[in-house]
Amino acid sequence: MFTNIENLFDYSVAQFEAIDHLLTMGVGAHFAALVFFLVVSRFVAPNYRVATALSCIVMLSAGFILYGQSNLWSESFAFNGTNYELSDSTFSNGFRYVNWMVTIPCLLTQLLIVMNLKGTEIFKKATILILAAWGMIVTGYIGQLYEVSNITSLLIWGAVSTLCFIVLNWVVGNVIGYNRKHLYGNTGSTIWKVFGLMMFAWTLYPIAYLIPWFMNSADGVVLRQLLFTIADITSKIIYGMMITYIAVQQSAARGYVPAKKVLNLVGYNHD
Ligand code: RET
């Protein structure tokens, strides 16, 4: 009857609060980072600025979804004097998946922009990546509906989703491999670090997806929300900051004056 395992357990005060605090921290982190991206966008040359604008969109979108998740969490459980138990509504992680339909295309597109891809090339690569991402998310969304009722279905849908994930990573790795040399301002090595960070952060989501399979308990639920929070902060905020750093560095190397000034100010040599 339930979709997500969160609804199956009672939580100690510490477990309940840990999740409440993680979700609330996620909201704060994304809205704070929004201000950061808004402020630094003036140091990014106009041809890269959409990359930073996309981070702003991701911050708003993720901030709101996490705000919803944190409210839903505290509405779904009530204190009975000892523990928190399920009350008026049921909790669902499904909102996250639908949110990824928006945020992942933004994250991928901002990467293509700082890779200096243009015209039909960026359009083609973005289309392939976004279709692979949507395939991954839709199959993952269907799979997570079975996490309480049928672990085999969870695993099968998860495997299909992973195939899309592998295609996506393969395309991103290729784009970076081929276009790295066209990056300005010595950012060709930074872009590999972005890829490494991406592989790490994005892999946390499938681990969270599999929690009902290998840790079907209240502690598993806490671990899942912890993994989600770490993944959110690294895959969107830290990633966005690295993308914006690459954008500022390339802007300076290509003669954009505000970028040169700000890099000098913080002691970077952009040549
Ligand atoms: C699912 C289902 C199980 C298999 C795989 C998955 C991958 C999810 C990923 C999510 C990334 C989300 C990001 C969100 C940013 O806002 C769907 C959990 C492989 C990679 C980066």
Short mmCIF file of C-alpha atoms and ligand atoms in Angstrom, two decimals:
data_model
loop_
_atom_site.label_atom_id
_atom_site.label_comp_id
_atom_site.label_asym_id
_atom_site.label_seq_id
_atom_site.Cartn_x
_atom_site.Cartn_y
_atom_site.Cartn_z
CA MET A 1 0.00 0.00 0.00
CA PHE A 2 2.84 2.44 0.69
CA THR A 3 5.34 3.34 -1.97
CA ASN A 4 8.30 4.46 0.12
CA ILE A 5 9.84 2.60 3.09
CA GLU A 6 9.93 5.84 5.10
CA ASN A 7 6.28 5.14 6.01
CA LEU A 8 6.95 1.70 7.47
CA PHE A 9 8.87 2.61 10.61
CA ASP A 10 8.66 4.45 13.89
CA TYR A 11 11.51 6.87 14.50
CA SER A 12 13.34 7.78 17.70
CA VAL A 13 13.47 11.50 18.42
CA ALA A 14 17.11 11.53 17.26
CA GLN A 15 16.32 9.77 13.97
CA PHE A 16 13.33 11.99 13.25
CA GLU A 17 15.27 15.16 14.02
CA ALA A 18 18.36 14.07 12.06
CA ILE A 19 16.23 13.83 8.92
CA ASP A 20 14.36 17.06 9.67
CA HIS A 21 17.66 18.87 10.14
CA LEU A 22 19.27 17.39 7.03
CA LEU A 23 16.36 18.47 4.85
CA THR A 24 16.29 21.94 6.41
CA MET A 25 20.04 22.31 5.91
CA GLY A 26 19.58 21.37 2.27
CA VAL A 27 17.04 24.19 1.85
CA GLY A 28 19.39 26.71 3.49
CA ALA A 29 22.41 25.60 1.48
CA HIS A 30 20.63 25.93 -1.87
CA PHE A 31 19.13 29.35 -1.16
CA ALA A 32 22.47 30.62 0.19
CA ALA A 33 24.24 29.33 -2.92
CA LEU A 34 21.62 31.10 -5.06
CA VAL A 35 22.84 34.43 -3.66
CA PHE A 36 26.43 33.41 -4.42
CA PHE A 37 25.64 32.60 -8.06
CA LEU A 38 23.65 35.82 -8.50
CA VAL A 39 26.52 37.91 -7.15
CA VAL A 40 29.33 36.24 -9.11
CA SER A 41 27.44 36.16 -12.40
CA ARG A 42 28.69 39.66 -13.22
CA PHE A 43 32.25 38.34 -13.37
CA VAL A 44 31.24 35.80 -16.00
CA ALA A 45 31.46 36.94 -19.64
CA PRO A 46 28.10 37.10 -21.46
CA ASN A 47 28.84 34.00 -23.60
CA TYR A 48 29.18 31.87 -20.44
CA ARG A 49 26.63 33.62 -18.30
CA VAL A 50 23.81 31.22 -19.08
CA ALA A 51 25.90 28.53 -17.33
CA THR A 52 25.75 30.52 -14.10
CA ALA A 53 22.09 31.41 -14.66
CA LEU A 54 21.38 27.68 -14.91
CA SER A 55 22.93 27.23 -11.46
CA CYS A 56 20.52 29.89 -10.17
CA ILE A 57 17.60 27.96 -11.65
CA VAL A 58 18.85 24.71 -10.13
CA MET A 59 19.25 26.36 -6.70
CA LEU A 60 15.69 27.72 -6.75
CA SER A 61 14.21 24.49 -8.00
CA ALA A 62 16.11 22.29 -5.53
CA GLY A 63 15.58 24.75 -2.66
CA PHE A 64 11.81 24.63 -3.13
CA ILE A 65 11.61 20.87 -3.51
CA LEU A 66 13.65 20.40 -0.32
CA TYR A 67 11.44 22.89 1.49
CA GLY A 68 8.48 20.74 0.44
CA GLN A 69 10.25 17.55 1.53
CA SER A 70 11.07 18.97 4.95
CA ASN A 71 7.46 20.10 5.52
CA LEU A 72 6.14 16.77 4.30
CA TRP A 73 8.48 14.94 6.66
CA SER A 74 7.26 16.84 9.72
CA GLU A 75 3.60 16.57 8.67
CA SER A 76 3.82 12.84 8.05
CA PHE A 77 4.95 11.81 11.53
CA ALA A 78 3.61 12.70 14.98
CA PHE A 79 5.17 12.34 18.40
CA ASN A 80 3.40 9.76 20.58
CA GLY A 81 5.32 10.44 23.79
CA THR A 82 8.16 8.07 22.97
CA ASN A 83 8.60 7.86 19.20
CA TYR A 84 7.51 9.51 16.00
CA GLU A 85 4.88 7.43 14.17
CA LEU A 86 3.06 7.84 10.86
CA SER A 87 0.17 10.30 11.13
CA ASP A 88 -1.97 12.22 8.66
CA SER A 89 -0.07 11.97 5.39
CA THR A 90 2.49 9.67 3.83
CA PHE A 91 6.05 10.58 2.96
CA SER A 92 7.40 10.19 -0.58
CA ASN A 93 10.77 10.64 -2.24
CA GLY A 94 9.06 10.69 -5.64
CA PHE A 95 9.06 14.51 -5.69
CA ARG A 96 12.84 14.39 -5.97
CA TYR A 97 12.70 12.32 -9.12
CA VAL A 98 10.34 14.64 -10.92
CA ASN A 99 12.49 17.58 -9.84
CA TRP A 100 15.50 15.91 -11.49
CA MET A 101 13.62 16.07 -14.80
CA VAL A 102 14.32 19.82 -14.60
CA THR A 103 17.61 20.06 -12.69
CA ILE A 104 19.63 17.38 -14.50
CA PRO A 105 19.13 18.92 -17.99
CA CYS A 106 20.28 22.25 -16.49
CA LEU A 107 23.37 20.65 -14.92
CA LEU A 108 24.31 18.92 -18.18
CA THR A 109 23.71 21.98 -20.33
CA GLN A 110 25.86 24.22 -18.17
CA LEU A 111 28.71 21.75 -18.61
CA LEU A 112 28.33 21.88 -22.42
CA ILE A 113 28.34 25.69 -22.32
CA VAL A 114 31.66 25.95 -20.46
CA MET A 115 33.08 23.27 -22.80
CA ASN A 116 32.68 25.90 -25.55
CA LEU A 117 30.32 23.75 -27.60
CA LYS A 118 28.32 25.83 -30.06
CA GLY A 119 25.41 25.75 -32.53
CA THR A 120 24.18 22.39 -33.76
CA GLU A 121 26.88 20.57 -31.79
CA ILE A 122 25.62 21.77 -28.41
CA PHE A 123 22.06 21.12 -29.51
CA LYS A 124 22.84 17.54 -30.56
CA LYS A 125 24.87 16.68 -27.46
CA ALA A 126 22.31 18.29 -25.14
CA THR A 127 19.49 16.33 -26.79
CA ILE A 128 21.28 12.98 -26.37
CA LEU A 129 22.21 13.74 -22.77
CA ILE A 130 18.77 14.99 -21.79
CA LEU A 131 17.02 11.99 -23.38
CA ALA A 132 19.38 9.59 -21.57
CA ALA A 133 18.80 11.48 -18.31
CA TRP A 134 15.01 11.43 -18.70
CA GLY A 135 15.13 7.70 -19.49
CA MET A 136 17.18 7.18 -16.34
CA ILE A 137 14.81 9.23 -14.18
CA VAL A 138 11.51 7.85 -15.49
CA THR A 139 12.61 4.22 -15.10
CA GLY A 140 14.06 5.03 -11.66
CA TYR A 141 10.80 6.74 -10.67
CA ILE A 142 8.78 3.68 -11.65
CA GLY A 143 11.26 1.43 -9.83
CA GLN A 144 11.06 3.32 -6.54
CA LEU A 145 7.27 2.83 -6.51
CA TYR A 146 8.02 -0.88 -5.88
CA GLU A 147 10.51 -0.50 -3.04
CA VAL A 148 7.99 -1.67 -0.41
CA SER A 149 6.00 -4.18 -2.43
CA ASN A 150 8.44 -5.89 -4.79
CA ILE A 151 12.23 -5.68 -4.48
CA THR A 152 12.74 -7.64 -7.71
CA SER A 153 10.89 -4.95 -9.67
CA LEU A 154 12.93 -2.29 -7.87
CA LEU A 155 16.12 -4.03 -9.01
CA ILE A 156 14.96 -4.60 -12.60
CA TRP A 157 13.85 -1.00 -13.14
CA GLY A 158 17.04 0.13 -11.38
CA ALA A 159 19.11 -1.91 -13.83
CA VAL A 160 17.34 -0.35 -16.84
CA SER A 161 17.86 3.09 -15.30
CA THR A 162 21.56 2.28 -14.77
CA LEU A 163 21.95 1.50 -18.49
CA CYS A 164 20.78 5.05 -19.29
CA PHE A 165 23.13 6.35 -16.57
CA ILE A 166 26.08 4.54 -18.17
CA VAL A 167 25.23 5.98 -21.62
CA LEU A 168 25.00 9.44 -20.07
CA ASN A 169 28.40 9.14 -18.36
CA TRP A 170 29.96 7.74 -21.50
CA VAL A 171 28.75 10.69 -23.58
CA VAL A 172 29.85 13.23 -20.94
CA GLY A 173 33.29 11.56 -20.69
CA ASN A 174 33.67 11.68 -24.47
CA VAL A 175 32.60 15.30 -24.76
CA ILE A 176 35.13 16.26 -22.09
CA GLY A 177 37.87 14.09 -23.62
CA TYR A 178 37.48 15.58 -27.11
CA ASN A 179 36.85 19.20 -26.21
CA ARG A 180 39.16 19.67 -23.25
CA LYS A 181 41.91 21.10 -25.41
CA HIS A 182 39.62 23.91 -26.57
CA LEU A 183 39.28 25.27 -23.05
CA TYR A 184 40.92 28.61 -22.24
CA GLY A 185 42.84 29.70 -19.15
CA ASN A 186 44.26 26.29 -18.12
CA THR A 187 40.85 24.94 -17.19
CA GLY A 188 41.34 21.69 -19.14
CA SER A 189 42.41 19.90 -15.95
CA THR A 190 39.68 21.47 -13.79
CA ILE A 191 37.05 20.02 -16.10
CA TRP A 192 38.28 16.48 -15.33
CA LYS A 193 37.90 17.26 -11.64
CA VAL A 194 34.31 18.30 -12.39
CA PHE A 195 33.78 14.92 -14.06
CA GLY A 196 35.27 13.11 -11.04
CA LEU A 197 33.02 15.06 -8.67
CA MET A 198 30.04 14.30 -10.88
CA MET A 199 30.76 10.55 -10.90
CA PHE A 200 31.07 10.55 -7.12
CA ALA A 201 27.99 12.67 -6.38
CA TRP A 202 25.68 11.11 -8.98
CA THR A 203 26.51 7.58 -7.81
CA LEU A 204 25.16 8.40 -4.35
CA TYR A 205 21.63 8.58 -5.81
CA PRO A 206 21.49 4.93 -7.00
CA ILE A 207 22.94 3.87 -3.61
CA ALA A 208 20.07 5.76 -1.91
CA TYR A 209 17.65 4.05 -4.31
CA LEU A 210 18.91 0.63 -3.20
CA ILE A 211 18.59 1.25 0.56
CA PRO A 212 15.26 -0.67 0.80
CA TRP A 213 17.12 -3.69 -0.60
CA PHE A 214 20.12 -3.71 1.74
CA MET A 215 19.08 -1.68 4.79
CA ASN A 216 15.32 -1.82 5.21
CA SER A 217 15.09 -0.06 8.61
CA ALA A 218 14.66 3.32 10.30
CA ASP A 219 18.47 3.70 10.29
CA GLY A 220 18.42 2.93 6.57
CA VAL A 221 15.97 5.79 6.10
CA VAL A 222 18.29 8.16 7.98
CA LEU A 223 21.22 6.97 5.84
CA ARG A 224 19.17 7.51 2.68
CA GLN A 225 18.32 11.12 3.54
CA LEU A 226 21.98 11.69 4.48
CA LEU A 227 23.12 10.32 1.10
CA PHE A 228 20.54 12.49 -0.68
CA THR A 229 21.76 15.59 1.17
CA ILE A 230 25.45 14.95 0.45
CA ALA A 231 24.60 14.20 -3.18
CA ASP A 232 22.47 17.35 -3.51
CA ILE A 233 25.16 19.64 -2.13
CA THR A 234 27.98 18.14 -4.20
CA SER A 235 26.13 17.55 -7.48
CA LYS A 236 24.48 20.96 -7.60
CA ILE A 237 26.24 23.50 -5.36
CA ILE A 238 29.92 22.43 -5.45
CA TYR A 239 29.55 21.37 -9.08
CA GLY A 240 27.94 24.72 -9.97
CA MET A 241 30.75 26.57 -8.21
CA MET A 242 33.36 24.65 -10.20
CA ILE A 243 31.50 25.34 -13.44
CA THR A 244 31.30 29.03 -12.58
CA TYR A 245 35.00 29.04 -11.65
CA ILE A 246 35.82 27.59 -15.09
CA ALA A 247 33.54 30.20 -16.67
CA VAL A 248 35.25 33.08 -14.83
CA GLN A 249 38.72 31.73 -15.62
CA GLN A 250 37.90 31.37 -19.32
CA SER A 251 36.23 34.79 -19.36
CA ALA A 252 39.44 36.34 -17.99
CA ALA A 253 41.66 34.44 -20.42
CA ARG A 254 39.53 35.73 -23.28
CA GLY A 255 39.91 39.32 -22.13
CA TYR A 256 36.73 39.94 -20.15
CA VAL A 257 37.76 42.76 -17.81
CA PRO A 258 35.55 42.18 -14.70
CA ALA A 259 36.76 38.55 -14.64
CA LYS A 260 40.42 39.63 -14.80
CA LYS A 261 39.85 42.08 -11.98
CA VAL A 262 38.18 39.63 -9.65
CA LEU A 263 40.78 36.92 -10.30
CA ASN A 264 43.59 39.38 -9.56
CA LEU A 265 41.78 40.37 -6.40
CA VAL A 266 41.71 36.79 -5.10
CA GLY A 267 45.29 36.17 -6.23
CA TYR A 268 44.74 33.89 -9.24
CA ASN A 269 46.89 34.04 -12.31
CA HIS A 270 44.60 33.53 -15.28
CA ASP A 271 47.21 33.37 -18.04
C1 RET B 1 18.18 6.26 -10.10
C2 RET B 1 17.51 4.89 -10.19
C3 RET B 1 18.45 3.78 -9.93
C4 RET B 1 19.58 3.76 -10.93
C5 RET B 1 20.18 5.09 -11.16
C6 RET B 1 19.57 6.27 -10.73
C7 RET B 1 20.34 7.50 -10.92
C8 RET B 1 20.08 8.70 -10.43
C9 RET B 1 20.91 9.87 -10.59
C10 RET B 1 20.41 11.05 -10.14
C11 RET B 1 21.07 12.30 -10.20
C12 RET B 1 20.45 13.36 -9.73
C13 RET B 1 20.96 14.70 -9.76
C14 RET B 1 20.13 15.66 -9.33
C15 RET B 1 20.42 17.02 -9.32
O1 RET B 1 19.59 17.86 -9.10
C16 RET B 1 17.26 7.19 -10.86
C17 RET B 1 18.24 6.65 -8.63
C18 RET B 1 21.50 5.09 -11.88
C19 RET B 1 22.24 9.75 -11.23
C20 RET B 1 22.33 15.00 -10.24
#
